[in-house]
Amino acid sequence: MKCEELLQYLSDYIDQELDEELTAEAQEHLATCHNCRVVLDSTRQTIFLFREQGKRNIPAQSRNRLFSQLQAAFLKSAP
Ligand SMILES: [Zn+2]
């Protein structure tokens, strides 16, 4: 799995909505890719913050904004 693919699946991965095969691929990638782990952590934190505020799900709009910010930051840090 490539970083771009992982980012695409990240929200489903966090929600544990990926199928087994993709989950395994994502885990494998995360085990070897520091950048993606950082992105995963910050995404998770954001999602937890929303949930602490009593919102079960991040509104799609905020979620999309979050992911595009992450993607931009991530692409900037990529070699
Ligand atoms: Zn990666």
Coordinates of C-alpha atoms and ligand atoms in Angstrom, one line a residue:
M1 CA 0.0 0.0 0.0
K2 CA 1.2 3.5 -0.8
C3 CA 0.9 6.5 1.5
E4 CA -1.7 8.1 -0.8
E5 CA -3.8 5.0 -0.6
L6 CA -3.5 4.8 3.2
L7 CA -4.7 8.4 3.5
Q8 CA -7.7 7.5 1.4
Y9 CA -8.6 4.7 3.7
L10 CA -7.6 6.4 6.9
S11 CA -11.0 7.5 8.1
D12 CA -12.5 4.0 7.5
Y13 CA -9.5 2.5 9.1
I14 CA -10.0 4.6 12.3
D15 CA -13.7 3.7 12.2
Q16 CA -12.7 0.0 11.7
E17 CA -14.9 -0.1 8.6
L18 CA -12.2 -1.5 6.3
D19 CA -12.4 -5.1 5.3
E20 CA -9.9 -7.5 6.7
E21 CA -7.6 -7.4 3.8
L22 CA -7.3 -3.6 3.7
T23 CA -7.0 -3.4 7.4
A24 CA -4.0 -5.8 7.2
E25 CA -2.5 -3.8 4.4
A26 CA -3.0 -0.6 6.3
Q27 CA -1.4 -2.0 9.5
E28 CA 1.5 -3.3 7.5
H29 CA 2.1 0.1 6.0
L30 CA 1.7 1.9 9.3
A31 CA 4.3 -0.5 10.8
T32 CA 6.9 0.8 8.4
C33 CA 5.9 4.4 7.6
H34 CA 6.6 7.0 10.2
N35 CA 4.8 9.8 8.3
C36 CA 1.6 7.9 8.1
R37 CA 1.7 7.0 11.8
V38 CA 1.9 10.7 12.6
V39 CA -1.0 11.5 10.3
L40 CA -3.0 8.6 11.9
D41 CA -2.3 9.9 15.4
S42 CA -3.4 13.5 14.7
T43 CA -6.5 12.3 12.8
R44 CA -7.4 10.1 15.7
Q45 CA -6.9 12.9 18.2
T46 CA -9.1 15.2 16.2
I47 CA -11.8 12.5 16.0
F48 CA -11.6 11.9 19.8
L49 CA -11.9 15.6 20.5
F50 CA -15.1 15.7 18.5
R51 CA -16.5 12.7 20.2
E52 CA -15.7 14.2 23.6
Q53 CA -17.8 17.1 22.7
G54 CA -20.7 14.6 22.4
K55 CA -20.6 14.4 18.6
R56 CA -20.5 10.8 17.6
N57 CA -19.3 11.6 14.2
I58 CA -17.3 14.4 12.7
P59 CA -19.4 16.2 10.2
A60 CA -18.4 15.2 6.7
Q61 CA -17.4 18.7 5.9
S62 CA -15.0 19.0 8.8
R63 CA -13.7 15.5 8.1
N64 CA -12.9 16.4 4.5
R65 CA -11.2 19.6 5.6
L66 CA -9.2 17.7 8.1
F67 CA -8.1 15.1 5.6
S68 CA -7.1 17.7 2.9
Q69 CA -5.1 19.5 5.5
L70 CA -3.4 16.3 6.5
Q71 CA -2.8 15.4 3.0
A72 CA -1.2 18.8 2.2
A73 CA 1.0 18.6 5.3
F74 CA 1.9 15.1 4.4
L75 CA 2.8 15.7 0.8
K76 CA 4.9 18.7 1.9
S77 CA 6.9 16.4 4.2
A78 CA 7.3 13.7 1.7
P79 CA 10.6 13.6 -0.1
Ligands
ZN1 ZN 3.1 6.1 4.4

